[in-house]
Amino acid sequence: QVKLVESGGGSVRSGESLTLSCSASEYPSSLNCMGWFRDTGKGRVAIATIDSDGFSTYVDSVKGRFTISQDNTKKTLYLQMNDLKSEDTAMYVCAAEELAPRCAVTRGTAAFGYWGRGTQVTVAS
């Protein structure tokens, strides 16, 4: 069974940076799309995705500040978050699914079938 475990969350001030990690185990090669989602309690929204070829997409609110990447050898997904803002405060959750070549934030939550439990990020203004 696919297991996704996030880490790296914490409390920071506006303008600071954090790097989140999502470690995958029992991960079949058919899962060719991974994403980071943000859950504020009002719903879960995709903010970044990356496919097995390294093609990435972002929601407008994080473009230029966040970078999604993956280490296929370590089966780990990353989210580098720079210039954090108070509105970035949320539970960050990673997910995986077989979606490529249509791996994009526009696919939404319902398209992903494998989820981690999340890591909390709190940004103080």
PDB file of C-alpha atoms in Angstrom:
ATOM      1  CA  GLN A   1       0.000   0.000   0.000  1.00  0.00           C
ATOM      2  CA  VAL A   2       1.305   3.433  -0.956  1.00  0.00           C
ATOM      3  CA  LYS A   3       2.435   5.443   2.028  1.00  0.00           C
ATOM      4  CA  LEU A   4       3.164   9.175   1.880  1.00  0.00           C
ATOM      5  CA  VAL A   5       4.672  10.965   4.872  1.00  0.00           C
ATOM      6  CA  GLU A   6       5.206  14.710   4.987  1.00  0.00           C
ATOM      7  CA  SER A   7       7.741  16.587   7.101  1.00  0.00           C
ATOM      8  CA  GLY A   8       9.380  19.987   7.378  1.00  0.00           C
ATOM      9  CA  GLY A   9       6.486  22.116   8.546  1.00  0.00           C
ATOM     10  CA  GLY A  10       6.803  24.646  11.330  1.00  0.00           C
ATOM     11  CA  SER A  11       6.240  28.207  12.473  1.00  0.00           C
ATOM     12  CA  VAL A  12       8.042  31.030  10.677  1.00  0.00           C
ATOM     13  CA  ARG A  13       7.724  34.782  10.128  1.00  0.00           C
ATOM     14  CA  SER A  14       6.670  36.506   6.937  1.00  0.00           C
ATOM     15  CA  GLY A  15       9.439  36.570   4.380  1.00  0.00           C
ATOM     16  CA  GLU A  16      11.152  33.467   5.686  1.00  0.00           C
ATOM     17  CA  SER A  17      11.529  30.123   3.928  1.00  0.00           C
ATOM     18  CA  LEU A  18      10.693  26.479   4.558  1.00  0.00           C
ATOM     19  CA  THR A  19      11.266  23.268   2.651  1.00  0.00           C
ATOM     20  CA  LEU A  20       8.697  20.505   2.933  1.00  0.00           C
ATOM     21  CA  SER A  21       9.402  16.869   2.131  1.00  0.00           C
ATOM     22  CA  CYS A  22       7.107  13.997   1.256  1.00  0.00           C
ATOM     23  CA  SER A  23       8.617  10.544   1.520  1.00  0.00           C
ATOM     24  CA  ALA A  24       6.961   7.790  -0.490  1.00  0.00           C
ATOM     25  CA  SER A  25       7.124   4.075   0.160  1.00  0.00           C
ATOM     26  CA  GLU A  26       5.532   1.071  -1.535  1.00  0.00           C
ATOM     27  CA  TYR A  27       5.347   3.409  -4.513  1.00  0.00           C
ATOM     28  CA  PRO A  28       4.573   1.795  -7.901  1.00  0.00           C
ATOM     29  CA  SER A  29       6.047   3.380 -11.021  1.00  0.00           C
ATOM     30  CA  SER A  30       2.547   3.828 -12.433  1.00  0.00           C
ATOM     31  CA  LEU A  31       1.989   6.774 -10.071  1.00  0.00           C
ATOM     32  CA  ASN A  32       3.418   9.430 -12.386  1.00  0.00           C
ATOM     33  CA  CYS A  33       1.997  12.584 -10.860  1.00  0.00           C
ATOM     34  CA  MET A  34       2.604  14.057  -7.431  1.00  0.00           C
ATOM     35  CA  GLY A  35       1.260  17.205  -5.921  1.00  0.00           C
ATOM     36  CA  TRP A  36       1.206  19.480  -2.918  1.00  0.00           C
ATOM     37  CA  PHE A  37      -2.123  20.631  -1.573  1.00  0.00           C
ATOM     38  CA  ARG A  38      -3.026  23.270   0.964  1.00  0.00           C
ATOM     39  CA  ASP A  39      -5.777  22.665   3.493  1.00  0.00           C
ATOM     40  CA  THR A  40      -6.976  25.636   5.546  1.00  0.00           C
ATOM     41  CA  GLY A  41      -9.996  23.916   7.034  1.00  0.00           C
ATOM     42  CA  LYS A  42     -12.160  25.534   4.376  1.00  0.00           C
ATOM     43  CA  GLY A  43     -11.191  23.028   1.747  1.00  0.00           C
ATOM     44  CA  ARG A  44      -8.151  21.459   0.134  1.00  0.00           C
ATOM     45  CA  VAL A  45      -6.589  23.121  -2.903  1.00  0.00           C
ATOM     46  CA  ALA A  46      -3.802  21.985  -5.200  1.00  0.00           C
ATOM     47  CA  ILE A  47      -0.895  24.422  -5.260  1.00  0.00           C
ATOM     48  CA  ALA A  48       1.808  22.555  -7.198  1.00  0.00           C
ATOM     49  CA  THR A  49       2.179  19.366  -9.204  1.00  0.00           C
ATOM     50  CA  ILE A  50       5.024  17.574 -10.925  1.00  0.00           C
ATOM     51  CA  ASP A  51       4.992  14.607 -13.261  1.00  0.00           C
ATOM     52  CA  SER A  52       7.555  11.863 -13.741  1.00  0.00           C
ATOM     53  CA  ASP A  53       9.243  13.883 -16.506  1.00  0.00           C
ATOM     54  CA  GLY A  54       9.681  16.859 -14.215  1.00  0.00           C
ATOM     55  CA  PHE A  55       6.986  19.039 -15.748  1.00  0.00           C
ATOM     56  CA  SER A  56       5.498  21.220 -13.028  1.00  0.00           C
ATOM     57  CA  THR A  57       2.474  23.449 -12.624  1.00  0.00           C
ATOM     58  CA  TYR A  58       1.584  25.985  -9.930  1.00  0.00           C
ATOM     59  CA  VAL A  59      -1.400  27.899  -8.731  1.00  0.00           C
ATOM     60  CA  ASP A  60      -1.004  31.646  -9.319  1.00  0.00           C
ATOM     61  CA  SER A  61      -0.715  32.542  -5.632  1.00  0.00           C
ATOM     62  CA  VAL A  62       2.573  30.634  -5.223  1.00  0.00           C
ATOM     63  CA  LYS A  63       4.197  31.147  -8.629  1.00  0.00           C
ATOM     64  CA  GLY A  64       7.650  32.639  -8.282  1.00  0.00           C
ATOM     65  CA  ARG A  65       7.794  31.821  -4.557  1.00  0.00           C
ATOM     66  CA  PHE A  66       7.350  28.039  -4.336  1.00  0.00           C
ATOM     67  CA  THR A  67       9.240  25.340  -6.208  1.00  0.00           C
ATOM     68  CA  ILE A  68       8.186  21.706  -6.420  1.00  0.00           C
ATOM     69  CA  SER A  69      10.832  19.080  -7.114  1.00  0.00           C
ATOM     70  CA  GLN A  70      11.412  15.374  -6.721  1.00  0.00           C
ATOM     71  CA  ASP A  71      14.221  12.960  -6.131  1.00  0.00           C
ATOM     72  CA  ASN A  72      13.185   9.779  -7.882  1.00  0.00           C
ATOM     73  CA  THR A  73      16.065   7.816  -6.363  1.00  0.00           C
ATOM     74  CA  LYS A  74      14.990   8.707  -2.846  1.00  0.00           C
ATOM     75  CA  LYS A  75      11.282   8.667  -3.816  1.00  0.00           C
ATOM     76  CA  THR A  76      10.886  12.016  -2.141  1.00  0.00           C
ATOM     77  CA  LEU A  77       8.859  15.044  -3.161  1.00  0.00           C
ATOM     78  CA  TYR A  78       9.891  18.529  -2.054  1.00  0.00           C
ATOM     79  CA  LEU A  79       8.303  21.950  -1.831  1.00  0.00           C
ATOM     80  CA  GLN A  80      10.694  24.867  -1.414  1.00  0.00           C
ATOM     81  CA  MET A  81       8.697  27.809  -0.085  1.00  0.00           C
ATOM     82  CA  ASN A  82      10.273  31.266  -0.156  1.00  0.00           C
ATOM     83  CA  ASP A  83       8.962  34.674   0.883  1.00  0.00           C
ATOM     84  CA  LEU A  84       6.244  33.093   2.979  1.00  0.00           C
ATOM     85  CA  LYS A  85       3.143  35.155   3.753  1.00  0.00           C
ATOM     86  CA  SER A  86       0.525  34.858   6.478  1.00  0.00           C
ATOM     87  CA  GLU A  87      -1.964  33.634   3.887  1.00  0.00           C
ATOM     88  CA  ASP A  88       0.296  30.616   3.288  1.00  0.00           C
ATOM     89  CA  THR A  89      -0.653  29.301   6.742  1.00  0.00           C
ATOM     90  CA  ALA A  90      -2.221  25.877   6.230  1.00  0.00           C
ATOM     91  CA  MET A  91      -1.803  22.134   6.524  1.00  0.00           C
ATOM     92  CA  TYR A  92       0.295  21.020   3.544  1.00  0.00           C
ATOM     93  CA  VAL A  93      -0.521  17.590   2.178  1.00  0.00           C
ATOM     94  CA  CYS A  94       1.139  15.608  -0.571  1.00  0.00           C
ATOM     95  CA  ALA A  95      -0.675  13.295  -2.943  1.00  0.00           C
ATOM     96  CA  ALA A  96       0.041  10.932  -5.806  1.00  0.00           C
ATOM     97  CA  GLU A  97      -1.841   9.435  -8.725  1.00  0.00           C
ATOM     98  CA  GLU A  98      -1.480   8.091 -12.248  1.00  0.00           C
ATOM     99  CA  LEU A  99      -2.429  11.271 -14.134  1.00  0.00           C
ATOM    100  CA  ALA A 100       0.354  12.077 -16.587  1.00  0.00           C
ATOM    101  CA  PRO A 101       0.418  13.520 -19.156  1.00  0.00           C
ATOM    102  CA  ARG A 102      -2.431  15.500 -17.618  1.00  0.00           C
ATOM    103  CA  CYS A 103      -0.681  16.179 -14.317  1.00  0.00           C
ATOM    104  CA  ALA A 104      -1.629  19.711 -13.292  1.00  0.00           C
ATOM    105  CA  VAL A 105      -3.094  21.742 -10.433  1.00  0.00           C
ATOM    106  CA  THR A 106      -6.253  22.123 -12.492  1.00  0.00           C
ATOM    107  CA  ARG A 107      -6.996  18.398 -12.020  1.00  0.00           C
ATOM    108  CA  GLY A 108      -8.075  19.165  -8.466  1.00  0.00           C
ATOM    109  CA  THR A 109      -8.382  17.128  -5.322  1.00  0.00           C
ATOM    110  CA  ALA A 110     -10.749  14.469  -6.629  1.00  0.00           C
ATOM    111  CA  ALA A 111      -8.247  13.241  -9.213  1.00  0.00           C
ATOM    112  CA  PHE A 112      -5.726  12.074  -6.616  1.00  0.00           C
ATOM    113  CA  GLY A 113      -6.185   8.792  -4.795  1.00  0.00           C
ATOM    114  CA  TYR A 114      -3.170   8.555  -2.509  1.00  0.00           C
ATOM    115  CA  TRP A 115      -2.654  11.037   0.315  1.00  0.00           C
ATOM    116  CA  GLY A 116      -0.357  11.802   3.193  1.00  0.00           C
ATOM    117  CA  ARG A 117      -1.557  13.172   6.512  1.00  0.00           C
ATOM    118  CA  GLY A 118       0.025  16.591   6.143  1.00  0.00           C
ATOM    119  CA  THR A 119       2.439  18.907   7.904  1.00  0.00           C
ATOM    120  CA  GLN A 120       1.406  22.234   9.415  1.00  0.00           C
ATOM    121  CA  VAL A 121       2.918  25.512   8.269  1.00  0.00           C
ATOM    122  CA  THR A 122       2.178  28.645  10.265  1.00  0.00           C
ATOM    123  CA  VAL A 123       3.381  32.042   9.082  1.00  0.00           C
ATOM    124  CA  ALA A 124       3.245  34.965  11.485  1.00  0.00           C
ATOM    125  CA  SER A 125       2.990  38.436  10.021  1.00  0.00           C
TER     126      SER A 125
END
